Coordinates of C-alpha atoms and ligand atoms in Angstrom, one line a residue:
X277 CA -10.8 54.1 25.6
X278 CA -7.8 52.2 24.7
X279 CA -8.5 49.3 22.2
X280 CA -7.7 45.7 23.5
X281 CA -4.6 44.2 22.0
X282 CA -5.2 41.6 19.6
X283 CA -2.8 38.4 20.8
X284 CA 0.0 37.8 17.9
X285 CA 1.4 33.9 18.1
X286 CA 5.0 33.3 16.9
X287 CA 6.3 30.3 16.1
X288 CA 8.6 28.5 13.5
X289 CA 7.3 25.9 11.4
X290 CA 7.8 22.0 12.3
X291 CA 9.6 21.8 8.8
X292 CA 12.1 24.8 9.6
X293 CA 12.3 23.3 13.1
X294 CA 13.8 20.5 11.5
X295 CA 16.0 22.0 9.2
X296 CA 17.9 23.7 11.5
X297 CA 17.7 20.5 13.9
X298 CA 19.4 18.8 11.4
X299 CA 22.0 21.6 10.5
X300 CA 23.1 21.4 14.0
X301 CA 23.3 17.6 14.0
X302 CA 25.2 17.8 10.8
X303 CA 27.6 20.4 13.1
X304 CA 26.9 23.2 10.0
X305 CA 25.3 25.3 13.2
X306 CA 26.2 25.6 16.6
X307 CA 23.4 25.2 19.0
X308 CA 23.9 29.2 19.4
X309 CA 23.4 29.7 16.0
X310 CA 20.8 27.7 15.9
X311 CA 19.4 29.6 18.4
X312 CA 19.6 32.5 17.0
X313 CA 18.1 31.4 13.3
X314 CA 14.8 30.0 15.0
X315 CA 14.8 33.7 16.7
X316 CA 15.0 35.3 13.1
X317 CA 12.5 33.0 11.8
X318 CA 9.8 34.0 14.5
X319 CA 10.8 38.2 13.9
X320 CA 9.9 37.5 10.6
X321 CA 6.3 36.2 11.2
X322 CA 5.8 39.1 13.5
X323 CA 6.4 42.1 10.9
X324 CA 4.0 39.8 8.8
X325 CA 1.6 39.7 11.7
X326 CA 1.7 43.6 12.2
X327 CA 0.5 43.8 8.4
X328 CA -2.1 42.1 9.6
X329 CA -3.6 43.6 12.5
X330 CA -3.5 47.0 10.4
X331 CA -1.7 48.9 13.6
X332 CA -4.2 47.6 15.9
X333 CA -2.0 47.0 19.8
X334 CA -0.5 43.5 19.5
X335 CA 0.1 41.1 22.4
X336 CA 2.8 39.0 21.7
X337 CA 3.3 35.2 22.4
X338 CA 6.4 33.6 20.8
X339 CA 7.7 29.8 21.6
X340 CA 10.4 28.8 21.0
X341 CA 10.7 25.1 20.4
X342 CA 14.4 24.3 19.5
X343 CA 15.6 23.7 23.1
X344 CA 12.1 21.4 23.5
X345 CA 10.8 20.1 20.4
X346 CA 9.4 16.9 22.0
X347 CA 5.7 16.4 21.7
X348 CA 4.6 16.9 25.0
X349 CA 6.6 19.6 26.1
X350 CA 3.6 22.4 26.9
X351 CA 3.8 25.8 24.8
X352 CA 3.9 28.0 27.4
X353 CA 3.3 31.3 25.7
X354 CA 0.8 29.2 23.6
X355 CA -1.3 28.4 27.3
X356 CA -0.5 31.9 28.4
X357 CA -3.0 33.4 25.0
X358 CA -5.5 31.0 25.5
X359 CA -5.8 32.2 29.3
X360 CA -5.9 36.0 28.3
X361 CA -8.3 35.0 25.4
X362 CA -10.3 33.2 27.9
X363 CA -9.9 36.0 30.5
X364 CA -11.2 38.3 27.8
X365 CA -7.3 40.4 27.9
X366 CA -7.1 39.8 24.5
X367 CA -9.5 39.9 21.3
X368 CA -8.3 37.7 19.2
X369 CA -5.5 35.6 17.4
X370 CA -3.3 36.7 14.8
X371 CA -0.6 34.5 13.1
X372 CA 1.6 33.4 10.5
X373 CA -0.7 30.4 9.6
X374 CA -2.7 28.4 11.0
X375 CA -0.1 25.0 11.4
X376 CA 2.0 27.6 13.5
X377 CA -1.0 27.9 16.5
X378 CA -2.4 24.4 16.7
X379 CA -0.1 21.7 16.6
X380 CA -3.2 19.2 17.6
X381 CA -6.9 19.2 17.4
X382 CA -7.7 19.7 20.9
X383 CA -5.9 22.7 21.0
X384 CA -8.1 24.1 18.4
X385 CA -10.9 23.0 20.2
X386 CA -9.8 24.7 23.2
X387 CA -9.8 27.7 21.1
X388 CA -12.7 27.4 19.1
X389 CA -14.8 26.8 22.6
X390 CA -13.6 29.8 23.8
X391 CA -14.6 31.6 20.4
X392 CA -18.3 30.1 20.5
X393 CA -18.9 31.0 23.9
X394 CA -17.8 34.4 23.6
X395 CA -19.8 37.3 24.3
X396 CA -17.4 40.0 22.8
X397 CA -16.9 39.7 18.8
X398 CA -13.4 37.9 18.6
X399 CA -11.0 37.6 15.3
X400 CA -9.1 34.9 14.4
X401 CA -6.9 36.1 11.1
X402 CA -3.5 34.0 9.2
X403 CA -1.7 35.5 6.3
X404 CA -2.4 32.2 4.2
X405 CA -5.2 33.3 3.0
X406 CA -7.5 30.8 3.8
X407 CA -10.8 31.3 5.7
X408 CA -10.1 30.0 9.4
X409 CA -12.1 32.5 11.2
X410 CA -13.1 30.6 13.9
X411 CA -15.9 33.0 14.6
X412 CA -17.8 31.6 11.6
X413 CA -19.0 27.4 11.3
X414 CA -17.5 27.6 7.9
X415 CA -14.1 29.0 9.5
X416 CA -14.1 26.3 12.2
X417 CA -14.7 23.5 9.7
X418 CA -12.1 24.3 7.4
X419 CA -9.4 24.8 10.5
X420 CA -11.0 21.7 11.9
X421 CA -10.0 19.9 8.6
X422 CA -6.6 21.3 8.4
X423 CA -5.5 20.9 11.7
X424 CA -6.6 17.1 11.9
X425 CA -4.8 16.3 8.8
X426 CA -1.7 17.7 9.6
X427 CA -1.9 16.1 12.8
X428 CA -2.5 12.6 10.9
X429 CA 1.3 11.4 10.4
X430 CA 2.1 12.5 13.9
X431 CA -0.6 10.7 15.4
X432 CA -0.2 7.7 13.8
X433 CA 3.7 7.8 15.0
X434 CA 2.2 8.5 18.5
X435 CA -0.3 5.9 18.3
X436 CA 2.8 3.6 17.0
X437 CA 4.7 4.6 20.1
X438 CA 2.0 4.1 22.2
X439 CA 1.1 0.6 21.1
X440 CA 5.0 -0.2 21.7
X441 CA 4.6 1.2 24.9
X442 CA 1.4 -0.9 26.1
X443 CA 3.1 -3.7 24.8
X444 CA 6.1 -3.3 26.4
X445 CA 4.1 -2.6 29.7
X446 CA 1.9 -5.7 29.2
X447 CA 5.1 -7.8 28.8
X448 CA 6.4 -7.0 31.6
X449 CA 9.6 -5.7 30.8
X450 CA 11.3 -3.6 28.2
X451 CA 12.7 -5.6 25.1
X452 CA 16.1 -4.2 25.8
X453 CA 16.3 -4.7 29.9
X454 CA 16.5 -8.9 28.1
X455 CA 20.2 -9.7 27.9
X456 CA 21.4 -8.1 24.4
X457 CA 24.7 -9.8 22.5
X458 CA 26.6 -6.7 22.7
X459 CA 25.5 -4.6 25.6
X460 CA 26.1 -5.1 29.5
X461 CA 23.5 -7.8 31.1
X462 CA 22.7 -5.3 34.3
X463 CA 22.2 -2.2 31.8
X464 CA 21.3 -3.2 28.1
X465 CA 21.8 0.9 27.3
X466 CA 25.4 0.5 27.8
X467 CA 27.4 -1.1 25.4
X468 CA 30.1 -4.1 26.3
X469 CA 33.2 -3.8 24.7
X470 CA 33.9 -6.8 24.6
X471 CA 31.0 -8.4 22.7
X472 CA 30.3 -4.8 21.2
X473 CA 33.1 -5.6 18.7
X474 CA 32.4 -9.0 18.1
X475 CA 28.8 -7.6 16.9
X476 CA 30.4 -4.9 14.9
X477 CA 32.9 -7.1 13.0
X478 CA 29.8 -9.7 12.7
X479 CA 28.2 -6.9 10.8
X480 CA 30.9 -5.9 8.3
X481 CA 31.5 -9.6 7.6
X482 CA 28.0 -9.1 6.3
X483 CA 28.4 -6.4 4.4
X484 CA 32.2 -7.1 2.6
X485 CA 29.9 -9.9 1.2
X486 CA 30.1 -13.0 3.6
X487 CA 26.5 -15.0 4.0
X488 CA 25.0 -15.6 7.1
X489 CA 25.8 -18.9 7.7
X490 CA 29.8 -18.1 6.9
X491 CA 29.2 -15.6 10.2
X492 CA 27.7 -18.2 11.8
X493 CA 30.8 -20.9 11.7
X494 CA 32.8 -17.8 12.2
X495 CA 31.1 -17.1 15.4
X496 CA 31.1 -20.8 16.5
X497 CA 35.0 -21.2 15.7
X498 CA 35.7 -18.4 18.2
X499 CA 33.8 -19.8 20.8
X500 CA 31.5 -17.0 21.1
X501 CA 28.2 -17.4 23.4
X502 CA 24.7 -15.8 22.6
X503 CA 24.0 -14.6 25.9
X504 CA 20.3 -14.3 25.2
X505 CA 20.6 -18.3 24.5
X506 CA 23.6 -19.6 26.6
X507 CA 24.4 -21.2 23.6
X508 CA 26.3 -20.7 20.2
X509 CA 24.6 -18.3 17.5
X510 CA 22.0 -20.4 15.4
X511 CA 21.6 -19.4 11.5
X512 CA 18.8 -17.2 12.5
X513 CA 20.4 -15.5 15.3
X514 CA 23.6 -15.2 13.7
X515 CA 21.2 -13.0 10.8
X516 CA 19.4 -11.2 13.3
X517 CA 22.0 -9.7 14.7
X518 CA 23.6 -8.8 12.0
X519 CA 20.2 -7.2 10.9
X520 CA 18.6 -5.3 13.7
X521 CA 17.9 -1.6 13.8
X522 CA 19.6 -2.2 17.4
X523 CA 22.5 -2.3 16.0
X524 CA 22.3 1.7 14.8
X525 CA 20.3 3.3 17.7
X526 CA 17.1 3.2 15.7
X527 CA 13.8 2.1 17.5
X528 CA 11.3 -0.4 15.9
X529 CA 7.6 -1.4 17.1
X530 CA 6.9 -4.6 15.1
X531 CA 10.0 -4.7 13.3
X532 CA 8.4 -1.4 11.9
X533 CA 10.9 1.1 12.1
X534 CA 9.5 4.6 13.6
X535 CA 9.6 7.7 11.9
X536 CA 9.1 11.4 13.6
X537 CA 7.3 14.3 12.4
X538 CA 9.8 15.5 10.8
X539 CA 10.1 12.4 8.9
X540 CA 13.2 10.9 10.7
X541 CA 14.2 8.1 12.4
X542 CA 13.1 7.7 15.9
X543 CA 16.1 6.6 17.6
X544 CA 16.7 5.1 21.0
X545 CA 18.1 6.1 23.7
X546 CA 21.1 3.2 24.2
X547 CA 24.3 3.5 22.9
X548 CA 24.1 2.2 19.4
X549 CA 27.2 -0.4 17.8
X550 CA 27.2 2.2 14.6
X551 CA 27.0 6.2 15.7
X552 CA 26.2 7.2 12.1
X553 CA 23.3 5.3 10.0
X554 CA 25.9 5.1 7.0
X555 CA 26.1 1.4 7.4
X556 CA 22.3 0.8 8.1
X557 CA 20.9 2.7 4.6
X558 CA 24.2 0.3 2.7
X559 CA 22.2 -3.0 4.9
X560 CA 18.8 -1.9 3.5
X561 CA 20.4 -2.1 0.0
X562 CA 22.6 -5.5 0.7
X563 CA 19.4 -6.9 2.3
X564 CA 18.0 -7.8 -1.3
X565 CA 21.3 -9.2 -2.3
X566 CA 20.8 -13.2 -1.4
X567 CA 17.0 -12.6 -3.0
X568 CA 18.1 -10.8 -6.0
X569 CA 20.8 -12.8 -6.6
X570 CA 19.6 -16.8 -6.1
X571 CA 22.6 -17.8 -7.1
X572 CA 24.6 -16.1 -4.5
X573 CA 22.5 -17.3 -1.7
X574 CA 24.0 -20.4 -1.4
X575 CA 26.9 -20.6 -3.9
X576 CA 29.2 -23.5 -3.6
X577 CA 31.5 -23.0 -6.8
X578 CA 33.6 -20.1 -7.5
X579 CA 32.2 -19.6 -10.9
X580 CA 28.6 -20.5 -11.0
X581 CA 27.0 -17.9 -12.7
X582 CA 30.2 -15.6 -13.7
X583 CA 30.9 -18.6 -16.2
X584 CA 28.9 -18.3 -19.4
X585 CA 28.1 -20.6 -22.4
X586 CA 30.4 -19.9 -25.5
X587 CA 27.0 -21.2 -27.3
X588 CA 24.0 -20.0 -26.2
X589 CA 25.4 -17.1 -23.5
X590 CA 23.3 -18.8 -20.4
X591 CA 25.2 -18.7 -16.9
X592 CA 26.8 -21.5 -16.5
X593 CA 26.4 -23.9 -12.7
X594 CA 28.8 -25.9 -11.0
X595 CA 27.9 -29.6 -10.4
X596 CA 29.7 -32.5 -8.7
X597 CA 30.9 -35.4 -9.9
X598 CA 29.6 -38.4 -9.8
X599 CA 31.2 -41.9 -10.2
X600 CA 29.5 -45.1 -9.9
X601 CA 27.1 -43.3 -7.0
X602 CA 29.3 -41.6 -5.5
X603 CA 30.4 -37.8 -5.2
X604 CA 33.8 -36.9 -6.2
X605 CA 35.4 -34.2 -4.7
X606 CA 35.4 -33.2 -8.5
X607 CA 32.8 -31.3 -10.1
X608 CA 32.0 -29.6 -13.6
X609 CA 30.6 -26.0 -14.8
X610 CA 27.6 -27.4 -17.1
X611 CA 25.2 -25.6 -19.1
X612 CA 21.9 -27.1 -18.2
X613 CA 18.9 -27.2 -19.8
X614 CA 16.4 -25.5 -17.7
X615 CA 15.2 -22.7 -19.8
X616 CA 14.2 -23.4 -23.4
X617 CA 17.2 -20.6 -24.3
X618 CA 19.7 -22.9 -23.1
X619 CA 21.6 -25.2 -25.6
X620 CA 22.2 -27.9 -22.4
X621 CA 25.4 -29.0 -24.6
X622 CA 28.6 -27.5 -22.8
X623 CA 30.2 -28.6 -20.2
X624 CA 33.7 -27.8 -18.7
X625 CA 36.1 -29.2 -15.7
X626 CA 35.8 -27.3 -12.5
X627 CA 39.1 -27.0 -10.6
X628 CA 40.7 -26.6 -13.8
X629 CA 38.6 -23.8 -14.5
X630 CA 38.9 -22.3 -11.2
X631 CA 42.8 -22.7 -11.4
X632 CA 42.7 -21.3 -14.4
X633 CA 40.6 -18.0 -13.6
X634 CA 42.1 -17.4 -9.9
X635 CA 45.3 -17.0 -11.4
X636 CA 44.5 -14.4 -13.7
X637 CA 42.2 -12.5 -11.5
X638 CA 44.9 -12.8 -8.7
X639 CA 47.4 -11.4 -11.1
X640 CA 45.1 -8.4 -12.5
X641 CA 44.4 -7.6 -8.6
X642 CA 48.3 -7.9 -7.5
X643 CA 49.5 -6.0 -10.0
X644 CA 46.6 -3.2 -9.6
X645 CA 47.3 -2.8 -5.9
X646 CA 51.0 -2.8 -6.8
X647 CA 50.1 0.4 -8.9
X648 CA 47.4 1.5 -6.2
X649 CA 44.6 1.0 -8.8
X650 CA 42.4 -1.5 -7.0
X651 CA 39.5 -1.9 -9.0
X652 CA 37.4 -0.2 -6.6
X653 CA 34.4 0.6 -9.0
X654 CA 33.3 3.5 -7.2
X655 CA 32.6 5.7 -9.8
X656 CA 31.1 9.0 -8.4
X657 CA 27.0 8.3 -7.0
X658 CA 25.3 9.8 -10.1
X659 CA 21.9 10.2 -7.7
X660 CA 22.8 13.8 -6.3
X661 CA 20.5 15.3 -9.0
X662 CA 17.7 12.8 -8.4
X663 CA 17.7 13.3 -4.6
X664 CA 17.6 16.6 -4.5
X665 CA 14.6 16.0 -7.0
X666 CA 12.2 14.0 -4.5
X667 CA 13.5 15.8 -2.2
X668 CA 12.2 18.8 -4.0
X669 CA 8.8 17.4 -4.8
X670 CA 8.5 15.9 -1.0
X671 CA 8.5 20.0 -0.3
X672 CA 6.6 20.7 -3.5
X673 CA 3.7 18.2 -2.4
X674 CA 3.9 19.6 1.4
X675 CA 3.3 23.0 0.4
X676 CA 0.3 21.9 -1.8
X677 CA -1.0 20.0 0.8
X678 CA -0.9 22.5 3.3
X679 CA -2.2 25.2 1.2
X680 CA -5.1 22.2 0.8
X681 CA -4.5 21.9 -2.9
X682 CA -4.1 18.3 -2.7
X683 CA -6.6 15.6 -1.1
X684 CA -5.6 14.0 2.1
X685 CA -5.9 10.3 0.3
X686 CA -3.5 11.3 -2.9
X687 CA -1.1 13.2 -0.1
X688 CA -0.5 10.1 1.8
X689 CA 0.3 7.9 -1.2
X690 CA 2.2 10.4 -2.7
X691 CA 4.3 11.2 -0.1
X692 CA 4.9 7.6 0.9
X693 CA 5.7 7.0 -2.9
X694 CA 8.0 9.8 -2.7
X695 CA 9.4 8.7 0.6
X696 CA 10.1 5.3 -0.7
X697 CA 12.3 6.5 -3.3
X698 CA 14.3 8.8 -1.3
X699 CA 15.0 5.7 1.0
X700 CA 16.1 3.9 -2.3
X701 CA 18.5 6.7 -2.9
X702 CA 20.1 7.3 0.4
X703 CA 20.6 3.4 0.3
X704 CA 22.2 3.8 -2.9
X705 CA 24.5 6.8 -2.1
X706 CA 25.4 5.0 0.9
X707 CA 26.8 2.1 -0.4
X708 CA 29.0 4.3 -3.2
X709 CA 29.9 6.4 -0.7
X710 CA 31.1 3.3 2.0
X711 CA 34.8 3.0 2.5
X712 CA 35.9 0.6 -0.1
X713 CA 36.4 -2.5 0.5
X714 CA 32.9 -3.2 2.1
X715 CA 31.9 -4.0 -1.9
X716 CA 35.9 -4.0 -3.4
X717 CA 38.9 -5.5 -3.6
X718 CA 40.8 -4.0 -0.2
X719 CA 44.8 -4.3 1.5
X720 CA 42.5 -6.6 4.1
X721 CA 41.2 -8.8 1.7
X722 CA 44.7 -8.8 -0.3
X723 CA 46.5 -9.7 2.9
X724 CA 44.6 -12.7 3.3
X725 CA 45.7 -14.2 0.6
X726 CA 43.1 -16.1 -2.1
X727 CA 43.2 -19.5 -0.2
X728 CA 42.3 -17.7 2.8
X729 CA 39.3 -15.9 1.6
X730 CA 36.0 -17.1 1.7
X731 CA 33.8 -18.0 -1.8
X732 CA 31.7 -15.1 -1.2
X733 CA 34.5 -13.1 -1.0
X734 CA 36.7 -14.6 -3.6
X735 CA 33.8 -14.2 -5.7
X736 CA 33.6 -10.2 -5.0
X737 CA 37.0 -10.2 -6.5
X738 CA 36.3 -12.3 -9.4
X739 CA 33.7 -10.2 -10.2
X740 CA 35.6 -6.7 -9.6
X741 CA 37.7 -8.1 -12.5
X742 CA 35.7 -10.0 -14.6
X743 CA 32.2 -9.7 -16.3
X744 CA 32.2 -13.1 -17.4
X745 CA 34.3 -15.9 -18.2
X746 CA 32.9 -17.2 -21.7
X747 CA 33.4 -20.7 -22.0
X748 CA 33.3 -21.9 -26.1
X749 CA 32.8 -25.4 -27.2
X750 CA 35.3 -28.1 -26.7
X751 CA 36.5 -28.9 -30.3
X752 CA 36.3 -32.7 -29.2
X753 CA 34.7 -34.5 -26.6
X754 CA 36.4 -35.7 -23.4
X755 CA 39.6 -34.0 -24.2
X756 CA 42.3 -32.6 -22.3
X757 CA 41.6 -29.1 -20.3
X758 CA 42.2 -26.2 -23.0
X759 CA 42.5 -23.1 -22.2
X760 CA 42.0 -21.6 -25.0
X761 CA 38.1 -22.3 -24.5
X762 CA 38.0 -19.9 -21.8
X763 CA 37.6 -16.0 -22.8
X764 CA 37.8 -13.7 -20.0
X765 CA 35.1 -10.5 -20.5
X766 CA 36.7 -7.9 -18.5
X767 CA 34.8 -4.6 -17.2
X768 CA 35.4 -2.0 -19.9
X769 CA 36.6 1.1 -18.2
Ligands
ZN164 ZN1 24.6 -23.3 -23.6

């Protein structure tokens, strides 16, 4: 009597999946060679899969899930076993590992109710060494376990998209089919020109260093409209345009921005302002710059806080003038005594010092571009090493977790941890990795001329050339304007 075939299931991991989706986006692969490396993958698995059925007759079932790796697109060879198993064609289910069969719990149960209602003896076997033999309760709990886990960061992005989705329904209307700044008003997919630019150049204002509210008058001396107001762009709309995923393709649910199973960004399906997400991991770094900086948040004087007391090294802050009540269009650089580190006793005159400073920052920076050495500071990222560290121990951890040597609590934190910090880095290589001039000194911002420039921006190129400006003591009081008090503190190369 010839033996029944056992049923052999082939399929490439989710993690490999994504590899190779991302070689192919990266254009390292052509969707034919891609093709052709998730083949190898699955021949692999099935010489390891004859090991283990020990020349027993194989029935083979192989997906193949680069041309349809969305969620709910059916495994049809995966349906196709679970019918013969059912049918009693087949005796069993051999495979790679268990991940590669059950992509979600009520698969397994499908298969674990045709195991317990069996009447023939039925294997279940993986090459990882675990015990999933779903013929035994032990078996059944430990694939139980496994399979839930590994389904828990995929369901909770499901249940995220979900969510969106009810909400969306219950509001009527999609979020995008509202009139978007920057996209057509009959189809918010499709981007308009027009006020696509304005967007875009809105955007790089924001990040070659100008503050919202410059963006804002910007906006309001060209006249522009906020179609989703009829009206100019307020401070806040003016920032949330410049800020929204939107602007990059990438989908958020309560400003919460979605991530895949394969741990990438869920984007959407309009045509984003930005086609590569460059810009967007340089924002996510810039973001912290008003908050980390105080200072710059609202900075009225050229120097304020690139100044520095001769005496006690505090940063120095421009004030105005006063006389007899009223403000002067004059103002000094004072060192004030807010912190008990600050000697409160120096004080220096501001447009002199301003005169004073732009001149010899404007002379380092004209004679550098005349010599083609802008001051760019983009010294090579030094994070490569780092990176490819997390990334590493993101792997590491994965394998560990599922060869269940790590507990489903301490995986989640971990990986999050470890997620967090790649993020950091990517933001970081990002912005050393930005055309220059989105942080540095640039033939834009040179043909402007300094009067032209903005105090953010004339501030960028004080800084490119300057540390500090160290102010010393005034050898009398309510002198002239001396110069010599002023000692630039240049970078050192
Ligand atoms: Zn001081």
């Amino acid at each position: 009597m010839q033996a029944k075939p056992v049923g052999g299931y082939c399929r490439i991991s989710d993690a490999d999946l994504a590899d190779i989706r991302r070689a192919v986006k990266a254009g390292v692969l052509t969707p034919e060679e891609a093709a052709h490396e998730e083949r190898k993958g699955v021949l692999r698995q099935r010489e390891d899969i004859e090991t283990l059925a020990g020349g027993a007759p194989i029935k083979w079932y192989e997906d193949n899930n680069l041309s349809a790796f969305k969620r709910n697109v059916k495994r049809p060879d995966f349906e196709q076993m679970v019918k013969d198993l059912k049918a009693g064609r087949i005796c069993g289910i051999l495979a790679y590992d268990i991940d590669r069969v059950y992509r979600q719990p009520r698969d397994l149960e499908r298969v674990i109710d045709i195991y317990e209602t069996s009447k023939e003896p039925l294997t279940f076997k993986t090459l990882s060494g675990q015990n999933f033999d779903l013929t035994t309760s032990d078996g059944r709990f430990s694939a139980r376990l496994f399979v839930n886990i590994a389904n828990k960061s995929s369901e909770d992005t499901r249940r995220r998209l979900i969510r969106s989705n009810v909400a969306k329904a219950k509001k009527g209307q999609s979020h995008a089919r509202g009139l978007v700044f920057g996209w057509l008003d009959d189809d918010p997919s499709k981007l308009n020109p027009e006020t696509a630019s304005i967007r875009k150049k809105a955007v790089e204002k924001y990040i070659a260093g100008d503050r919202v509210a410059t963006i804002m008058k910007w906006l309001a001396g060209e006249n522009v409209i906020n179609i989703a107001t009829g009206k100019h762009f307020t401070w806040g709309g003016t920032k949330a345009m410049v800020l929204a995923p939107r602007n990059w393709g990438i989908r958020t649910y309560n400003e919460e921005i979605i991530y895949d199973d394969a741990n990438e960004i869920v984007m959407g399906d309009w045509e984003p302002i930005f086609p590569t997400l460059d810009t967007w991991y340089l924002l996510q770094k810039l973001k912290g710059r008003d908050a980390k900086n105080p200072g710059e948040a609202n900075v009225s004087y050229l120097l304020t806080a690139i100044a520095r007391c001769g005496r006690c090294g505090a940063t120095l802050k421009g004030h105005p003038k006063w006389k007899k009540g009223e403000r002067t269009p004059g103002y000094n650089y004072n060192c004030n005594k807010q912190r008990p580190e600050q000697c409160g006793g120096l004080s220096i005159d501001g447009p002199q010092l301003d005169a004073l400073i732009q001149d010899l920052v404007w002379h380092q920076v004209l004679r550098a571009s005349k010599q083609k050495q802008v001051p760019e500071g983009a010294e090579p990222w030094s994070g490569e090493v780092e990176l490819a560290e997390v990334e590493g121990e993101i792997t590491e951890l994965q394998a560990l977790w599922k060869a269940k040597k790590v507990r489903a609590a301490s995986y989640v934190v971990a990986l999050d941890d470890l997620n967090a910090r790649k993020n950091e880095l990517l933001a970081d290589r990002a912005y050393h990795s930005v055309p220059a001039g989105t942080r540095s000194i640039t033939q834009e911002l040179l043909s402007h001329g300094w009067g032209n420039l903005s105090i953010e921006r004339q501030r960028i190129i004080v800084r490119n050339v300057l540390r500090a400006a160290l102010i010393h003591p005034a050898n009398s009081r309510g002198g002239r304007f001396d110069p010599d008090r002023v000692e630039p503190v240049f970078h050192t190369a």
